[in-house]
Short mmCIF file of C-alpha atoms and ligand atoms in Angstrom, two decimals:
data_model
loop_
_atom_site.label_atom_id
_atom_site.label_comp_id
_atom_site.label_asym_id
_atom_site.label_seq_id
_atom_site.Cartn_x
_atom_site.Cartn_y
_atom_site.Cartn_z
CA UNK A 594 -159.38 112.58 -46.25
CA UNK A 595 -158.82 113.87 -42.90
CA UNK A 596 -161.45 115.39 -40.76
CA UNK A 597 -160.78 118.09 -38.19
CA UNK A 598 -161.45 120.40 -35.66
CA UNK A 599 -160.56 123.98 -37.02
CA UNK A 600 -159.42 126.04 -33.82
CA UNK A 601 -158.94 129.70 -33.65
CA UNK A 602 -155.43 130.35 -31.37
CA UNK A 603 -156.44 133.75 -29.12
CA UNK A 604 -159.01 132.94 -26.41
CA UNK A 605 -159.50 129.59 -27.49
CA UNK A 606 -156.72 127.38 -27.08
CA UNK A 607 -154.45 130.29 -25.45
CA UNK A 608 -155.76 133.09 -23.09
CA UNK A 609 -156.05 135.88 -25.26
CA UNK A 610 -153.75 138.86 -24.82
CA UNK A 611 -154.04 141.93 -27.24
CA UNK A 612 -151.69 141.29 -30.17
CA UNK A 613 -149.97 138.62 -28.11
CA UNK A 614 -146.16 138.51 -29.65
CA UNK A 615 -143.88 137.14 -27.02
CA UNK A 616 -143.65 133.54 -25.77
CA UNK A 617 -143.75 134.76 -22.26
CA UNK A 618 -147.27 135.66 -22.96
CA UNK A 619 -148.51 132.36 -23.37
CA UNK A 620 -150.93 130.81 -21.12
CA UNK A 621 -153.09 127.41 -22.03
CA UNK A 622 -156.37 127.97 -21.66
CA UNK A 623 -157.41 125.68 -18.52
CA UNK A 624 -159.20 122.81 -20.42
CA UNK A 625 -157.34 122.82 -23.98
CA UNK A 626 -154.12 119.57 -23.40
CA UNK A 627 -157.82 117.70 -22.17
CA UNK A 628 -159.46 118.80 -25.56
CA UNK A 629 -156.98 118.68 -27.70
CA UNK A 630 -156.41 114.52 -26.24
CA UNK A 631 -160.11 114.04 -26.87
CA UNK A 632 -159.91 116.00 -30.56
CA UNK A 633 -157.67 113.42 -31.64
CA UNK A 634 -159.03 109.84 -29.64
CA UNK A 635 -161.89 110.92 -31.98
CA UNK A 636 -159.97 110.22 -34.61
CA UNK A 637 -159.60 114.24 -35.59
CA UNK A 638 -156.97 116.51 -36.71
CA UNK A 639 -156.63 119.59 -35.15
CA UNK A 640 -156.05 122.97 -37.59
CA UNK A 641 -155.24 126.08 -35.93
CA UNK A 642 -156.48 129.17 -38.02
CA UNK A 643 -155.88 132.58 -36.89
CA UNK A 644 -155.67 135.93 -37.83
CA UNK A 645 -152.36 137.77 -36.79
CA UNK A 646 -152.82 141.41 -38.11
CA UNK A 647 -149.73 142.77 -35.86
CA UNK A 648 -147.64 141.76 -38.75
CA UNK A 649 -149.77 144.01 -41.07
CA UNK A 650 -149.58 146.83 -38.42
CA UNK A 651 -146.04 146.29 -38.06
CA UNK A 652 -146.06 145.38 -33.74
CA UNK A 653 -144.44 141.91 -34.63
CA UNK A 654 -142.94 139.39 -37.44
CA UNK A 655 -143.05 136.39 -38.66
CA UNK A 656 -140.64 135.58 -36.79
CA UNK A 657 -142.15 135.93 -33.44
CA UNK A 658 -145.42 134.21 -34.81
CA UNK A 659 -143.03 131.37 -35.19
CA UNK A 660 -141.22 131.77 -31.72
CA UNK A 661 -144.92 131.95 -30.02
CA UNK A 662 -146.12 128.71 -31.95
CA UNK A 663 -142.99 126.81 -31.11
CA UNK A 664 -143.65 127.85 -27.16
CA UNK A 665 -147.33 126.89 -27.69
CA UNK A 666 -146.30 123.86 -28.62
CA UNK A 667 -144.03 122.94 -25.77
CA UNK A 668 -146.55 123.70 -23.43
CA UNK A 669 -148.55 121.40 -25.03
CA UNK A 670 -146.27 118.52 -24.87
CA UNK A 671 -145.74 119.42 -21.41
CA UNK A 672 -149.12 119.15 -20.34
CA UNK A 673 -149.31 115.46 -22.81
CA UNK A 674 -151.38 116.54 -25.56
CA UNK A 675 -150.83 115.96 -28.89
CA UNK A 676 -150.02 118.91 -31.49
CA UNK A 677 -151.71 120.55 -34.61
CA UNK A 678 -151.04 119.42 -37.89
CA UNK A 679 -151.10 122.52 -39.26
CA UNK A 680 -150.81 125.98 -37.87
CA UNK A 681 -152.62 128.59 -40.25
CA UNK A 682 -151.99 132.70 -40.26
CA UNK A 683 -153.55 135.58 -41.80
CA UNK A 684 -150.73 138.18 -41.51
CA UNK A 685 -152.87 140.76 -43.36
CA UNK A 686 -155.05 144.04 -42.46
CA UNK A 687 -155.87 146.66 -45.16
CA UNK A 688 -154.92 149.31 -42.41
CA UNK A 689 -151.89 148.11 -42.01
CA UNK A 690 -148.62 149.94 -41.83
CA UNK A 691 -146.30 147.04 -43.23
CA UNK A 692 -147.06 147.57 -47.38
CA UNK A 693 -146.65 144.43 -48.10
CA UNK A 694 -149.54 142.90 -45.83
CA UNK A 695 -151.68 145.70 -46.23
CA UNK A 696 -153.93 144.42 -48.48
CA UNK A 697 -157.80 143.26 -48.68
CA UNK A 698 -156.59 139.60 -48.52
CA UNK A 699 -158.99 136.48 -48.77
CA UNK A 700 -157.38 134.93 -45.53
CA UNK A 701 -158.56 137.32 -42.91
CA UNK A 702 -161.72 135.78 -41.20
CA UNK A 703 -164.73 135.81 -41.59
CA UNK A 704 -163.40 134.91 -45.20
CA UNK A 705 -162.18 131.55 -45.27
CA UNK A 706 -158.79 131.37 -47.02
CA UNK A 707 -156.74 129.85 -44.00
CA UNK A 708 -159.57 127.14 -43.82
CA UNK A 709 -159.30 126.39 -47.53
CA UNK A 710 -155.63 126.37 -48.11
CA UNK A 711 -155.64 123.51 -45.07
CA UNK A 712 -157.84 121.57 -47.22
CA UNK A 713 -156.23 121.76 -49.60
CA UNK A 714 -152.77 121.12 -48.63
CA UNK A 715 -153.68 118.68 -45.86
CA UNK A 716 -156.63 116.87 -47.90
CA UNK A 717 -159.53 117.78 -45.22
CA UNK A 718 -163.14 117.14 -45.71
CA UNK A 719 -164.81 120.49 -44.60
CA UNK A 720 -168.33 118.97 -44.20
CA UNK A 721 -167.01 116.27 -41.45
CA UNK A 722 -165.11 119.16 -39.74
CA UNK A 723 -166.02 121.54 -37.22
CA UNK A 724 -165.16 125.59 -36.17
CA UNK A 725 -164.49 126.36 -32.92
CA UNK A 726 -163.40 130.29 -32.16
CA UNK A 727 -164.65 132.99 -29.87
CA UNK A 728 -165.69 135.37 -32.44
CA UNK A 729 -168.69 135.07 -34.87
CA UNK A 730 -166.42 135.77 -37.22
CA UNK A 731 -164.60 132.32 -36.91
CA UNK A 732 -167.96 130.82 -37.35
CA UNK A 733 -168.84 132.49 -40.06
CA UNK A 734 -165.30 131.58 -41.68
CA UNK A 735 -165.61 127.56 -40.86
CA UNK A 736 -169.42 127.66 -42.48
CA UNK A 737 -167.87 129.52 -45.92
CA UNK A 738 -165.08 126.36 -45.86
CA UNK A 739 -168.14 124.20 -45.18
CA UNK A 740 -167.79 122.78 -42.17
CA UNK A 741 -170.61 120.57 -40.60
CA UNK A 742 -170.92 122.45 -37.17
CA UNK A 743 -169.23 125.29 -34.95
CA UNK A 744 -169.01 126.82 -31.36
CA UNK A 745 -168.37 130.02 -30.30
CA UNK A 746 -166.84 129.63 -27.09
CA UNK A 747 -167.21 131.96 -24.26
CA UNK A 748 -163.16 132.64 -22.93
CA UNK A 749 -161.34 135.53 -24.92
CA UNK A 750 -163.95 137.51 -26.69
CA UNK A 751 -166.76 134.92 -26.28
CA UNK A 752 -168.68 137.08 -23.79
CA UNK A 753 -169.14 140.36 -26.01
CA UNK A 754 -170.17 138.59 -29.32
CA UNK A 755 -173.47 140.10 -30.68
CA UNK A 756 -175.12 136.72 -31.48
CA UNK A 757 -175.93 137.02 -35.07
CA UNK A 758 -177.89 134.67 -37.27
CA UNK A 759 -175.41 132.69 -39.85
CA UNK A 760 -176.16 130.37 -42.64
CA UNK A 761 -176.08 127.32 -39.49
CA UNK A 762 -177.10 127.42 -36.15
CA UNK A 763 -174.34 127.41 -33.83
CA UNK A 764 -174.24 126.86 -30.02
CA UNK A 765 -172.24 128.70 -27.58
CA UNK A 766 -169.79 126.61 -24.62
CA UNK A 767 -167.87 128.24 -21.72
CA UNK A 768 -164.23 127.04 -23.03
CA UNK A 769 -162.59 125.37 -25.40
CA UNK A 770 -163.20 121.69 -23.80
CA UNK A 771 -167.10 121.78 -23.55
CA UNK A 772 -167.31 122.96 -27.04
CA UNK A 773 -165.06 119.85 -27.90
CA UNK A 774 -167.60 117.25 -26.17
CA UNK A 775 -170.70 119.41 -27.84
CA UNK A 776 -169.50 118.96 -31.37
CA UNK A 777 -168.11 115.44 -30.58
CA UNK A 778 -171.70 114.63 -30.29
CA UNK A 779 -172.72 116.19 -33.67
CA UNK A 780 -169.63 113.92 -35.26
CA UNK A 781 -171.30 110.74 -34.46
CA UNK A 782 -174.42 111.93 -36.20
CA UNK A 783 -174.11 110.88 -40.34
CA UNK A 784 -174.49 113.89 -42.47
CA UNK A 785 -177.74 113.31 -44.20
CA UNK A 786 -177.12 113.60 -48.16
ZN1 ZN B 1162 -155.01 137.46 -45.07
#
């Protein structure tokens, strides 16, 4: 089984821009090629889960999702870091204007569908993985999958989180590759029973 480090995309591994649908948007957050390298030395996978609720609310498609990961992903090889092995959407929001996403789904976080159907299909152990998002609600997502430890980091919407209690403590890092070297620490520590 593979163990992994379950990202969220906007304001974690990319600066976050509001509904972000264009590859000329992109912009790598300053320390994620560094994380991403040390993510998999550890021996990790990295799992990008994220919701994507313009499709719902009809601002973009699928097909721009796809155009935006494809440019995320050539910056990353740019910069010589290695690439997810598996990129995971929630497309839904009940609001939304597009009927056939707007539904109460069980991918949107905090629920964790997009962590679960990565388990499933890329045979992950959730209890040696870790969460790593900028809203308590990616925390609270990773910890329903099961996931040993999270960070919210504090780029995108880190900074105006209200700091609630979950079923696990979590710790807060300024960006994406301080939260890496946190939970890295955690990793070498055996799960006990
Ligand atoms: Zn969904």
């Amino acid at each position: 089984m593979k163990k992994v480090f379950f990202l969220d995309r906007d304001g974690v591994i990319i600066e976050d821009a509001n509904y972000l649908s264009s590859p000329e948007q992109v912009v790598l957050c300053p320390g994620t090629p560094e994380a991403f390298r040390m993510i998999k030395a550890a021996g990790y996978e990295i799992v990008v889960v994220s919701n994507q609720s313009g499709i719902a609310r009809g601002y973009f498609t699928y097909d721009d999702l796809a155009k935006v990961e494809k440019h995320i992903e050539n910056c990353l090889t740019d910069a010589g870091a290695p690439l997810p092995a598996g990129w995971y959407y929630c497309p839904h929001h009940k609001k939304g204007s597009v009927a056939e996403y707007a539904v109460d789904c069980d991918c949107r976080k905090p629920k964790p569908g997009l962590l679960l159907a990565a388990k499933k299909e890329l045979d992950i152990d959730c209890g040696e993985s870790f969460i790593i998002g900028d809203k308590v609600s990616d925390l609270e997502s990773g910890f329903a999958a099961g996931c040993k430890a999270g960070v919210l980091v504090l780029t995108g919407h880190g900074t105006e989180q209200e700091l609630k209690p979950l079923e696990k403590p979590y710790e807060t890092a300024p960006e994406i590759l301080e939260a890496v070297k946190l939970l890295l620490k955690k990793g070498s520590v055996p799960n006990k029973g």
